[in-house]
Every structure is written in structure tokens, then in C-alpha cells.
mmCIF file of C-alpha atoms in Angstrom:
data_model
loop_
_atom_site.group_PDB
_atom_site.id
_atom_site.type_symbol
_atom_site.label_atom_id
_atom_site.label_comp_id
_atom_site.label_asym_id
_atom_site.label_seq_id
_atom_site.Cartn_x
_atom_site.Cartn_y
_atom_site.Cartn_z
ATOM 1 C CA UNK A 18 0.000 0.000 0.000
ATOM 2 C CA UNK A 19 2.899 2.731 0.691
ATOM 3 C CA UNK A 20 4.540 1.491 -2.139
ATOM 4 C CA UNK A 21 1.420 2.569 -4.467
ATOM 5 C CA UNK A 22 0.770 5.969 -2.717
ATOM 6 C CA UNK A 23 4.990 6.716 -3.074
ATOM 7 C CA UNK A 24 4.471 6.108 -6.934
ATOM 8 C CA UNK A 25 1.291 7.907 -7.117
ATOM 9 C CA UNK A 26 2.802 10.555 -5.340
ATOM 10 C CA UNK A 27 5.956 10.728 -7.568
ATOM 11 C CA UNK A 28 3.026 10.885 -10.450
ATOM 12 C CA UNK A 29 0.945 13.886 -8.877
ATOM 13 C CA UNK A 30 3.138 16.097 -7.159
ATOM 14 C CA UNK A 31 4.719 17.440 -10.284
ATOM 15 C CA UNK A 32 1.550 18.028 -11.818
ATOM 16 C CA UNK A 33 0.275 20.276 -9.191
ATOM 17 C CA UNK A 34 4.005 21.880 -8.552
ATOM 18 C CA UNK A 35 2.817 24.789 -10.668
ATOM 19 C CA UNK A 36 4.303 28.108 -8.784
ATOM 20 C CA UNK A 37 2.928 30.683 -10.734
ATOM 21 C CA UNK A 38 -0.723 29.419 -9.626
ATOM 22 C CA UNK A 39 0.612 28.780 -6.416
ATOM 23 C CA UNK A 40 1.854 32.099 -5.570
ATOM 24 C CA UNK A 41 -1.520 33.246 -6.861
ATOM 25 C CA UNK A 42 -3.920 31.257 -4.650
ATOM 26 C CA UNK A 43 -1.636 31.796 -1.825
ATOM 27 C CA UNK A 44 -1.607 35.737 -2.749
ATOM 28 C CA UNK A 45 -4.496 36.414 -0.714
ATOM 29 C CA UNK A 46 -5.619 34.923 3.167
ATOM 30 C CA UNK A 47 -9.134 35.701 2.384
ATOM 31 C CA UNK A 48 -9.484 33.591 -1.113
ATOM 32 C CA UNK A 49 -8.137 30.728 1.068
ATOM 33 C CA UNK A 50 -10.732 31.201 3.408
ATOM 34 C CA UNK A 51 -13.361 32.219 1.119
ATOM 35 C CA UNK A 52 -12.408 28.449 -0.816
ATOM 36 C CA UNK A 53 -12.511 26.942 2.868
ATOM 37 C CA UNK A 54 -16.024 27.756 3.431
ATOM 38 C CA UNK A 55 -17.405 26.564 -0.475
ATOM 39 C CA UNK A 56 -16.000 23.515 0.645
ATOM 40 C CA UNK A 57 -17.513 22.774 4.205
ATOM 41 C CA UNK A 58 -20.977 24.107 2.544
ATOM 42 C CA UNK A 59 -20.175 21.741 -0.660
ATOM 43 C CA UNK A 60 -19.501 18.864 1.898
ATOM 44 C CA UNK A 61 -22.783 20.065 3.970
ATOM 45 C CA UNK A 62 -24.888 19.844 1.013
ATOM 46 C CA UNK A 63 -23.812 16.741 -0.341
ATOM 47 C CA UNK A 64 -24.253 14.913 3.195
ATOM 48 C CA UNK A 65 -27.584 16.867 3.499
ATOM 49 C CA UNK A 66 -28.764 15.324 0.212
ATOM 50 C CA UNK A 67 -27.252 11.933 -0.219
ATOM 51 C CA UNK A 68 -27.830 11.195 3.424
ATOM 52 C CA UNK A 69 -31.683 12.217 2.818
ATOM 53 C CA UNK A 70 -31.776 9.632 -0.042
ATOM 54 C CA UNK A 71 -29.804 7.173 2.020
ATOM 55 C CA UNK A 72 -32.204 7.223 4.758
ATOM 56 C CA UNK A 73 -35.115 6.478 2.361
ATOM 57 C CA UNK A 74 -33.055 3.622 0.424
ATOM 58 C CA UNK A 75 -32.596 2.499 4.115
ATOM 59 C CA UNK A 76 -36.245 2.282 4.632
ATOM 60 C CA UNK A 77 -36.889 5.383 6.296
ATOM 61 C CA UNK A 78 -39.653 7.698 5.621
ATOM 62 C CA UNK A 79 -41.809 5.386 3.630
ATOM 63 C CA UNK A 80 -44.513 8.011 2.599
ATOM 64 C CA UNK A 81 -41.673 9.691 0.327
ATOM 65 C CA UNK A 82 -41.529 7.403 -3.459
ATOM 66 C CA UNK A 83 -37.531 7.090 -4.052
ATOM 67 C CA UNK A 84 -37.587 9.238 -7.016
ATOM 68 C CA UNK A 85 -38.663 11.893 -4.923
ATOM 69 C CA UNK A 86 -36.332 11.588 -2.031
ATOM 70 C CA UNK A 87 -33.901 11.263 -4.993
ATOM 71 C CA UNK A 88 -35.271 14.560 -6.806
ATOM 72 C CA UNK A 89 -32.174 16.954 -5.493
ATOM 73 C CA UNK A 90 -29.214 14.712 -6.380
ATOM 74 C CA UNK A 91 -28.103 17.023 -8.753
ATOM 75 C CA UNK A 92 -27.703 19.559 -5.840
ATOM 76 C CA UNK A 93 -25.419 16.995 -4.484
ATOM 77 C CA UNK A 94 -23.511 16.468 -7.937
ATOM 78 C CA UNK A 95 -22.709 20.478 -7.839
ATOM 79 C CA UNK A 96 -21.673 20.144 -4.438
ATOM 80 C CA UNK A 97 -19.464 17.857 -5.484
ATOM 81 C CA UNK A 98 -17.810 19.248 -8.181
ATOM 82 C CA UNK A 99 -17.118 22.616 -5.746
ATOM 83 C CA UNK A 100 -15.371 20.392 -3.015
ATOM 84 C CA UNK A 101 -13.223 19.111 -6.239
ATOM 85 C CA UNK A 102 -12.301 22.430 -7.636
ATOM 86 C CA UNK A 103 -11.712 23.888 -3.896
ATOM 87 C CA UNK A 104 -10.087 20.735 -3.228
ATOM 88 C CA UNK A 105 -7.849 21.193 -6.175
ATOM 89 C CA UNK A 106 -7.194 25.300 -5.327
ATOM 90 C CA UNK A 107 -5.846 23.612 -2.348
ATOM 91 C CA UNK A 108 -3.998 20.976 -3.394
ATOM 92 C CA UNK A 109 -2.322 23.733 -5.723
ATOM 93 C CA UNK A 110 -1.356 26.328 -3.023
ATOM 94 C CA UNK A 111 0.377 23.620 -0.698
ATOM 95 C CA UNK A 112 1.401 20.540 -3.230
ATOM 96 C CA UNK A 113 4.221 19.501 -0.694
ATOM 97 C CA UNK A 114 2.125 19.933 2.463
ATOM 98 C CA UNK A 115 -0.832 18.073 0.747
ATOM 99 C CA UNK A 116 0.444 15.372 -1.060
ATOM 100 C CA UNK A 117 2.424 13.568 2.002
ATOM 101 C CA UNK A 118 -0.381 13.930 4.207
ATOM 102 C CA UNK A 119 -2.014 10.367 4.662
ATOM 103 C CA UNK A 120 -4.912 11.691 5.346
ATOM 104 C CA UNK A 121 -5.484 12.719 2.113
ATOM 105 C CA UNK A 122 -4.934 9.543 0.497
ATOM 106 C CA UNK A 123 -7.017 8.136 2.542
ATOM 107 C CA UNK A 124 -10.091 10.430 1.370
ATOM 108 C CA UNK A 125 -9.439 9.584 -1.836
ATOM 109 C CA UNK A 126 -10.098 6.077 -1.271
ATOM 110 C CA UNK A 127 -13.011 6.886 0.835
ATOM 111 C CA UNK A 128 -14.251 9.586 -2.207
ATOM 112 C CA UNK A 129 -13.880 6.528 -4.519
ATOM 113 C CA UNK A 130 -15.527 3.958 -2.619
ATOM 114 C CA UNK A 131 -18.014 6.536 -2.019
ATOM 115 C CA UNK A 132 -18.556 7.311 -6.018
ATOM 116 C CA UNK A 133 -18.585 3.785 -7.406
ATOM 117 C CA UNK A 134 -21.741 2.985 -4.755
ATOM 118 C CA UNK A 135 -23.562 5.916 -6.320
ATOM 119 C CA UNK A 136 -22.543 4.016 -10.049
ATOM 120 C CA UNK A 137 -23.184 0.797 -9.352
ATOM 121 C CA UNK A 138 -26.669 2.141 -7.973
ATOM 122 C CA UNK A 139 -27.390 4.512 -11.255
ATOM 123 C CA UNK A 140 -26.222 1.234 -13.669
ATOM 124 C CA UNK A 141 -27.774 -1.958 -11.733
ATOM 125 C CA UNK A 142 -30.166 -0.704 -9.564
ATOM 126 C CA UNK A 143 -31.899 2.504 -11.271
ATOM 127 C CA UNK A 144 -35.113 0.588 -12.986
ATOM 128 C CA UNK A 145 -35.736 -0.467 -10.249
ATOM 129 C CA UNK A 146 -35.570 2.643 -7.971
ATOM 130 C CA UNK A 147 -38.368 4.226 -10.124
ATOM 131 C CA UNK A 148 -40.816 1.589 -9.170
ATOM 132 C CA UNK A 149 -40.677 1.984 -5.464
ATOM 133 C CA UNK A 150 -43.696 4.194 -4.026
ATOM 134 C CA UNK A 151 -45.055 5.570 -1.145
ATOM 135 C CA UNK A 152 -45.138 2.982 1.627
ATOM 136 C CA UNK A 153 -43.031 0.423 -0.175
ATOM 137 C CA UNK A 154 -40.243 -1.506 1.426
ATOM 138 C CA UNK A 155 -36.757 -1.047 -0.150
ATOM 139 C CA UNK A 156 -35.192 -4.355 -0.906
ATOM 140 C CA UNK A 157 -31.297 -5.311 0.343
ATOM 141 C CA UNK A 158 -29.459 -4.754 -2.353
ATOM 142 C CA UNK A 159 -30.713 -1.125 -1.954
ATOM 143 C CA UNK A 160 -30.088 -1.410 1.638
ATOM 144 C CA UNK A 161 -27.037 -1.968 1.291
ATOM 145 C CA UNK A 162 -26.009 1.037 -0.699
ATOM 146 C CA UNK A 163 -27.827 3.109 1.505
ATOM 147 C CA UNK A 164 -25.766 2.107 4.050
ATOM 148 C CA UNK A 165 -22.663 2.353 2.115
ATOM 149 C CA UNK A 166 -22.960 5.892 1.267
ATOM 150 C CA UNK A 167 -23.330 7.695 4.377
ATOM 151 C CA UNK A 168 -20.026 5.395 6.127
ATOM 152 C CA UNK A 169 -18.015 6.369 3.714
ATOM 153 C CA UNK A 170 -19.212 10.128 2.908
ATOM 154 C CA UNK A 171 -18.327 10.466 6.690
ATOM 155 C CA UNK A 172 -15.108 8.784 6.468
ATOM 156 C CA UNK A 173 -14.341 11.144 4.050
ATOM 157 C CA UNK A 174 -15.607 14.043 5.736
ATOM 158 C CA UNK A 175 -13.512 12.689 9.200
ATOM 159 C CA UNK A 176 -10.472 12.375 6.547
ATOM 160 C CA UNK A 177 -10.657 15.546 5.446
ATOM 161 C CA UNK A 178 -10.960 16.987 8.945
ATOM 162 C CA UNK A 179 -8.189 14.970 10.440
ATOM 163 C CA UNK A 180 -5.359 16.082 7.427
ATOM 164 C CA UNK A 181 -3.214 17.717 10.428
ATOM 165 C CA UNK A 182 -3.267 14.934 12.847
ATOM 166 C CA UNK A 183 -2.650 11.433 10.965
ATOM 167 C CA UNK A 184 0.917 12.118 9.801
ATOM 168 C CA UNK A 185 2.932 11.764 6.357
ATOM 169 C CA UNK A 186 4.286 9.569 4.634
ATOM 170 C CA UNK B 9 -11.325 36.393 34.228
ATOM 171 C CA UNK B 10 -11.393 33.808 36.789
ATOM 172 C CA UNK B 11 -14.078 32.549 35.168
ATOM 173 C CA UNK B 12 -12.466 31.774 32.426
ATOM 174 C CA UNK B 13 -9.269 30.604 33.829
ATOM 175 C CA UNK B 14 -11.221 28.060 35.798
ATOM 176 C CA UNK B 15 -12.428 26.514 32.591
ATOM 177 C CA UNK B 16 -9.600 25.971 30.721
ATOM 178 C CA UNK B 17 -8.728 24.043 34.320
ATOM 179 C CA UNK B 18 -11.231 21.294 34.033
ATOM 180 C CA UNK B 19 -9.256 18.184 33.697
ATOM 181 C CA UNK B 20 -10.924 17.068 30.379
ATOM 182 C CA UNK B 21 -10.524 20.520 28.959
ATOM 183 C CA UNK B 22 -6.853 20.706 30.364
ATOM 184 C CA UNK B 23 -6.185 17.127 28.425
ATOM 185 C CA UNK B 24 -7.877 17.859 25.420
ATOM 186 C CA UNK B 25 -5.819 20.967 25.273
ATOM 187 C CA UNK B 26 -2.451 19.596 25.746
ATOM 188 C CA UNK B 27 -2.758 15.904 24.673
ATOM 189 C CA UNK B 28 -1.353 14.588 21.652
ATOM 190 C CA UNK B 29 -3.934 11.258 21.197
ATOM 191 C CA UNK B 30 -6.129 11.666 18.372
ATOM 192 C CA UNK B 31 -9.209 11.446 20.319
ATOM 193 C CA UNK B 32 -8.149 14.632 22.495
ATOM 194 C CA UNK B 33 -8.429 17.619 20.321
ATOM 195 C CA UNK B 34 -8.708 15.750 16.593
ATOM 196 C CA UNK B 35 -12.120 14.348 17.424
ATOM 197 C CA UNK B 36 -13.810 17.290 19.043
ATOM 198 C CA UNK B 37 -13.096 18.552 15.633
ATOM 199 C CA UNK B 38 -14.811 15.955 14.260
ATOM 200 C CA UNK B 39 -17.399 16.367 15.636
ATOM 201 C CA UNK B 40 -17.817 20.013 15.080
ATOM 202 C CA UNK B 41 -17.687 19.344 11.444
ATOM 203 C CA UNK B 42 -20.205 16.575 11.550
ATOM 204 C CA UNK B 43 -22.781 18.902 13.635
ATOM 205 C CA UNK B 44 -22.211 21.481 11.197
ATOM 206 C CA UNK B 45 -22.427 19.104 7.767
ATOM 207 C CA UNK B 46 -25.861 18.008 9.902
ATOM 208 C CA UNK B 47 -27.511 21.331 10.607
ATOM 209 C CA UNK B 48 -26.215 23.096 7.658
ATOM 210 C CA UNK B 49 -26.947 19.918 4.850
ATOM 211 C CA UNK B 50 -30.466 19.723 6.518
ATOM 212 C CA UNK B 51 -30.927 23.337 6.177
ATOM 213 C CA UNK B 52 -29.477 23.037 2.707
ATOM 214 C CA UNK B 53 -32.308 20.131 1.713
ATOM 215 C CA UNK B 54 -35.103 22.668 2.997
ATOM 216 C CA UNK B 55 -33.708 25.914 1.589
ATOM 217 C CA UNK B 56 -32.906 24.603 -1.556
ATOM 218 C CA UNK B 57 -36.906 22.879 -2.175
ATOM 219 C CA UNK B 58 -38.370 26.085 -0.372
ATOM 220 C CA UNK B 59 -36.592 27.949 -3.872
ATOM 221 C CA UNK B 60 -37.975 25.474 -5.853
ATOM 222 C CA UNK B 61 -35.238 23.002 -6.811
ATOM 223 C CA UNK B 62 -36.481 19.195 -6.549
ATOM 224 C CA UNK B 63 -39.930 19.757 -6.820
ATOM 225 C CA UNK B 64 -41.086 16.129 -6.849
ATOM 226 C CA UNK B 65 -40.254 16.250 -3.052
ATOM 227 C CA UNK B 66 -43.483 17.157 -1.115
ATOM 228 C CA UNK B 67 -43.208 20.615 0.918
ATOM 229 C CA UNK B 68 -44.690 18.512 4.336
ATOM 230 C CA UNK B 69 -41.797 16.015 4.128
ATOM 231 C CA UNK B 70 -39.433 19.199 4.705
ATOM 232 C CA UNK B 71 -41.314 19.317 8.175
ATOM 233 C CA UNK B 72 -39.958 16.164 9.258
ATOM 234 C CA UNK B 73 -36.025 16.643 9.605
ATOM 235 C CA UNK B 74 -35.578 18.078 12.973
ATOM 236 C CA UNK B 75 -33.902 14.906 14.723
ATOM 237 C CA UNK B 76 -31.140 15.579 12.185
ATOM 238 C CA UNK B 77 -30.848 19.194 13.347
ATOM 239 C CA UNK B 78 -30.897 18.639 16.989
ATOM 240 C CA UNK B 79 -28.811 16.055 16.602
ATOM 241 C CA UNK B 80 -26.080 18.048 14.455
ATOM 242 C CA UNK B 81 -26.889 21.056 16.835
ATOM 243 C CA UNK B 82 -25.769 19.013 20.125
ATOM 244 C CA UNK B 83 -22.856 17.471 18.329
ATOM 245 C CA UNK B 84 -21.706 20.996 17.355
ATOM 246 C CA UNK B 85 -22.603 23.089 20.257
ATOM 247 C CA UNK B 86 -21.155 20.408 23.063
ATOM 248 C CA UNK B 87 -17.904 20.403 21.085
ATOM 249 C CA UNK B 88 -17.920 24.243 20.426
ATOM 250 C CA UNK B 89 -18.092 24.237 23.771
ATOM 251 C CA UNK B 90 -14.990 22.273 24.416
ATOM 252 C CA UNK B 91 -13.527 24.280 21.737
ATOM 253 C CA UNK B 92 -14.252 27.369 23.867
ATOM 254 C CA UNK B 93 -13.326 26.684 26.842
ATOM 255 C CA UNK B 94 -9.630 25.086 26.084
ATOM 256 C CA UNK B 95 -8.548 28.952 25.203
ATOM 257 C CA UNK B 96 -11.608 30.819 27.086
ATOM 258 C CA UNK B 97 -9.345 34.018 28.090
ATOM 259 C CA UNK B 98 -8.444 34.359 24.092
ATOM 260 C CA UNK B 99 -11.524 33.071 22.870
ATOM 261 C CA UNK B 100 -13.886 35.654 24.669
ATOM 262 C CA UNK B 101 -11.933 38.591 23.604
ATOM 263 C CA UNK B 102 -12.637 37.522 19.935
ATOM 264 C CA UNK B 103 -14.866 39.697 17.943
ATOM 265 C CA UNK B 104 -15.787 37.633 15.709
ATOM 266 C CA UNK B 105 -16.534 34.571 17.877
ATOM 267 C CA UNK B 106 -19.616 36.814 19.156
ATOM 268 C CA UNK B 107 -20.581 37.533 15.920
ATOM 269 C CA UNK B 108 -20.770 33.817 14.691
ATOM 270 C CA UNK B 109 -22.877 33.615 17.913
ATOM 271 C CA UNK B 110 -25.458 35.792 16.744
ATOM 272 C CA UNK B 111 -24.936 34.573 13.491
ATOM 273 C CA UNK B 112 -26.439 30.737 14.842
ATOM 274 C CA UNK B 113 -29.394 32.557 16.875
ATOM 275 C CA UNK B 114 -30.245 34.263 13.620
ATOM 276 C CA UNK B 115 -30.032 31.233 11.531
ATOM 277 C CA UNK B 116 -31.914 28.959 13.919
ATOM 278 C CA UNK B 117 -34.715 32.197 13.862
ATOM 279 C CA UNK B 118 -35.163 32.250 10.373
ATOM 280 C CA UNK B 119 -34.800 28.192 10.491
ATOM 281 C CA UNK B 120 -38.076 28.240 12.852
ATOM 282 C CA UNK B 121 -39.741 31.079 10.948
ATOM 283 C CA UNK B 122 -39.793 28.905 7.699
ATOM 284 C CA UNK B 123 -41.232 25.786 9.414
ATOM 285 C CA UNK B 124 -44.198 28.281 10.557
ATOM 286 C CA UNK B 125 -44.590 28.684 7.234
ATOM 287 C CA UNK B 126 -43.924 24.862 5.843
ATOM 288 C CA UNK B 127 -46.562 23.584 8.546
ATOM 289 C CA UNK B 128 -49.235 26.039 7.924
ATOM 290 C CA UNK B 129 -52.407 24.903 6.496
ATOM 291 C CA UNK B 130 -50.566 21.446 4.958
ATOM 292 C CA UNK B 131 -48.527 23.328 2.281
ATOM 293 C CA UNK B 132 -47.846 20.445 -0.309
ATOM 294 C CA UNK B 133 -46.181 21.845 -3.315
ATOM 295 C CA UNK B 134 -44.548 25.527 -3.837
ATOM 296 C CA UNK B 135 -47.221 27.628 -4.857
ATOM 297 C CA UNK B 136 -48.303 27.352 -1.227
ATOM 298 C CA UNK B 137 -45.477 28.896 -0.228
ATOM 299 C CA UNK B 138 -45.791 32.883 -0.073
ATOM 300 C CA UNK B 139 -43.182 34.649 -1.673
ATOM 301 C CA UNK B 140 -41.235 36.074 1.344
ATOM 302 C CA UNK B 141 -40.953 32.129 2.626
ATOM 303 C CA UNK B 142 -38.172 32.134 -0.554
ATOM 304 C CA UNK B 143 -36.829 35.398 0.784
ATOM 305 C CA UNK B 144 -35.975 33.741 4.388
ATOM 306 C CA UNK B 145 -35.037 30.378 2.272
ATOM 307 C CA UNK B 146 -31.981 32.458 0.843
ATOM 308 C CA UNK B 147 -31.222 34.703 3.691
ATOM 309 C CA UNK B 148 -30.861 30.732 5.572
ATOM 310 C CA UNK B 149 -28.426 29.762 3.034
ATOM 311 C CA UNK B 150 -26.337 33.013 3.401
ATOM 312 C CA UNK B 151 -26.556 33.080 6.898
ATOM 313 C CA UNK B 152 -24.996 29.305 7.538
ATOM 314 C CA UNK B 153 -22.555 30.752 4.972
ATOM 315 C CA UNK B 154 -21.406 33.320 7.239
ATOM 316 C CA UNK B 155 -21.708 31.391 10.136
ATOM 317 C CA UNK B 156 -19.230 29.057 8.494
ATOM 318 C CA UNK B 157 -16.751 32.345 7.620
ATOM 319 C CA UNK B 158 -16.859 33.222 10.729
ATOM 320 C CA UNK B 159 -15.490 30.141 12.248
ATOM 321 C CA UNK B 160 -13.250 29.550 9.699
ATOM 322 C CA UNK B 161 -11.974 33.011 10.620
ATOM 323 C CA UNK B 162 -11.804 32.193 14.253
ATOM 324 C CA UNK B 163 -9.521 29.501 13.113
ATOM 325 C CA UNK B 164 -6.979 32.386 11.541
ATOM 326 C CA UNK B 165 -6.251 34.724 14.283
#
């Protein structure tokens, strides 16, 4: 496992050793800041509305049809993309810092694991979603992903919050 | 203060404060972030139907997500409190600590004022709600905004 991160990290970290950009991003306190809080509201809104979609998957408030508790996903998907562009100003401004923190590595496994239960849900499981209504039970396979998704969002929320504390490598 | 002094004393405040385990200061950050992606992503859900986005949701089922807010709320404000009191002397000379205060106790108003609205007379789709229920729908979005820049300014000085 340290192996692979090493060589990704030999991969990445010239990539985002760009100084011109970095001295730009890092020109300015309050643009840090000002990404900071796009991405704890992007991370807020996608818990918000994946975790109200995961509760219903999970069985929870039956009078809600799935397509409805599903009907502000794409709310989620632009909070999504914002944490990945804020993510990326940040990655950017401290490559060195960022790229040796395990932390990080391990949110991107988390953001992963994360993403492919939303896309094995859209390609296997979709059809199927549209025919559960009001009062219907939710059967295990969608279970399951339901309870997936919120583990690791958190995980990669608690990740992303713990980037100081779990050390380098 | 004395006060003050006394609680950055407390034993578990003292160890949080100088301890190097993860589950000292690390986690009471966690948890402050998990409060906050509750309150604010619940607030989020709300706000963004009350404007009109995801309108096969009903407008009652928006009238039924409190646990997650009291639960985010206790998560946030026991460890804020924690937070607080580790560096009380510093902390409550901090302008802008009062200010994300107020900030909260304005959110949570407008928070409450919308539910008035959301549980009057079984509104069920948009059109039942009246025009300044969008107004306080963005000002709740804003406001969690700031309340966000405020902490994360806390964090700076």
C-alpha cells in the first residue's frame, strides 16, 4: 500500500508543482478562506442530500416514493464538483504539504468507494428505484447502498478533517 | 477572568488541550464538522426545495427533519463548547466569535420562521409557499454561509 501511494505521489506532485498558480492562490488569506467555506458548505450539502436519499433507500420515511427523495441529487452532484475544484485550489497552493499527508490519500479512497456505490446504484439498480412508491419496502441490495454511502461520505468528511493529525508519509 | 481561567482548568478541557492522542483535540473537531455538515446539509435540503429546486419532493416532508438538526446542533454546540473553553481568556476577547454567535441565533430564527410557514395549512407543493418564505429560504443559506466564515476566521487569528 505505501509502495502505491509513493508512486502515485511521484506521479501527482509534479503536476500540481505549478508556482505561478501557487503564488496566486496563496496571494491572498481571504481567497483561502473564502475556498474553505465553499467547501464545508459543498460537503454540507452533499451529506444533506445523499444522506436524505440514504435514509429512504434504508427504509426510512416510507410516505416519500424514491424518485422523490432522490429529486435533489443534482444539488449533491454540484456540491461535489465545488469540493473538487476547492479541493484542487488547495492541493495547488500547498502541493508539498498536501500530497504527504495520509490523510489525504485516505479520502481519496473513501471519495472513490463513495462514487462507485452511487454508479453501481445509477447502472444496476436505477429501474428499479423508479418503481418503489409511497409505503413500499426497499429491498437489500438497496439497503445496502444506503448504508454504504453515508459510512463512507463520513469517512471522508472525518479524513478531510483529520489532514493535520494522521501524519505523512 | 477567573471565570475563564477556571475553565480551561477542568481536567478534560486541560487534556484535550495539551494531549497529543487523536481522540483529544482531533475528534472534538470531528465532531464540530459533523454537527455542522448536519444542521447546515439539513438546512441546505429545505432551503434549496423552499426555492424550488427538486420539486417532486413534497413541501410537508421538509417538516420532518428536525432529529437531524438537533442532533447536528448538540454534536456541534457540546464540542464548540470544548472548543471554547480550552482557550476561554483568548476566545472571549474575539470579535468575531460573538458575531458567529449571533450569526447561529439568527439562523436557527429564520430556520423556525420557515417551518411556521412549511406547517401552515398542509402546504404540499410551492405555490403554497408565499413569496417572502423564498426570501428567508436564501437569507438561511447566506446566513450558515457566514456562520461558516466566521469560524473559519476564528480559526486564523
Amino acid at each position: 500500500m505505501s509502495s502505491l501511494i509513493i508512486a502515485l505521489q511521484h506521479l501527482v506532485l509534479p503536476l500540481l508543482t505549478q508556482p505561478g498558480l501557487r503564488r496566486l492562490i496563496m496571494s491572498s488569506v481571504y481567497f483561502w478562506v473564502a475556498c474553505q467555506v465553499l467547501h464545508f458548505l459543498g460537503v454540507s450539502v452533499l451529506i444533506g442530500v445523499v444522506g436524505f436519499f440514504d435514509i429512504r433507500l434504508l427504509g426510512g420515511m416510507k410516505h416519500l416514493s424514491l424518485s422523490a427523495a432522490m429529486d435533489l441529487m443534482p444539488w449533491a452532484i454540484v456540491a461535489f464538483l465545488v469540493n473538487l475544484v476547492t479541493g484542487t485550489i488547495f492541493l495547488l497552493g500547498r502541493p508539498n504539504i498536501y500530497v504527504h499527508a495520509i490523510s489525504l490519500w485516505a479520502k481519496l479512497f473513501f471519495i472513490i468507494l463513495a462514487g462507485s456505490n452511487a454508479v453501481i446504484f445509477q447502472l444496476t439498480l436505477k429501474e428499479k428505484a423508479l418503481a418503489i412508491g409511497p409505503g413500499d419496502d426497499t429491498p437489500i441490495s438497496m439497503k445496502l447502498v444506503g448504508a454504504t454511502s453515508p459510512l463512507a461520505w463520513f469517512a471522508v468528511l472525518y479524513c478531510g478533517r483529520m489532514v493535520p493529525y494522521l501524519g505523512t508519509i | 477572568m477567573e471565570f475563564l481561567r477556571w475553565m480551561e482548568n477542568i481536567s478534560y478541557i486541560k487534556w484535550v488541550a495539551e494531549s497529543d492522542s487523536i481522540w483529544g483535540f482531533p475528534i472534538v473537531l470531528v465532531f464540530h464538522t459533523v454537527g455542522l455538515a448536519l444542521v447546515v446539509g439539513t438546512n441546505a435540503i429545505i432551503d434549496l426545495r423552499v426555492l424550488g429546486a427538486g420539486r417532486k419532493l413534497p413541501i410537508s416532508a421538509l417538516t420532518k427533519l428536525s432529529r437531524s438538526m438537533w442532533i447536528g446542533f448538540f454534536f456541534s454546540a457540546a464540542s464548540g463548547a470544548v472548543l471554547f473553553m480550552m482557550d476561554a481568556e483568548r476566545k472571549s476577547r474575539q470579535v468575531v466569535f460573538f458575531v458567529k454567535l449571533g450569526l447561529i441565533v439568527l439562523s436557527f430564527l429564520v430556520t423556525i420562521l420557515i417551518q411556521r410557514i412549511l406547517t401552515k395549512e398542509g402546504a404540499v407543493v410551492e405555490s403554497d409557499v408565499p413569496p417572502w418564505g423564498k426570501i428567508l429560504a436564501a437569507m438561511s443559506l447566506m446566513l450558515w454561509a457566514a456562520v461558516i466564515a466566521a469560524g473559519r476566521l476564528m480559526a486564523l487569528s
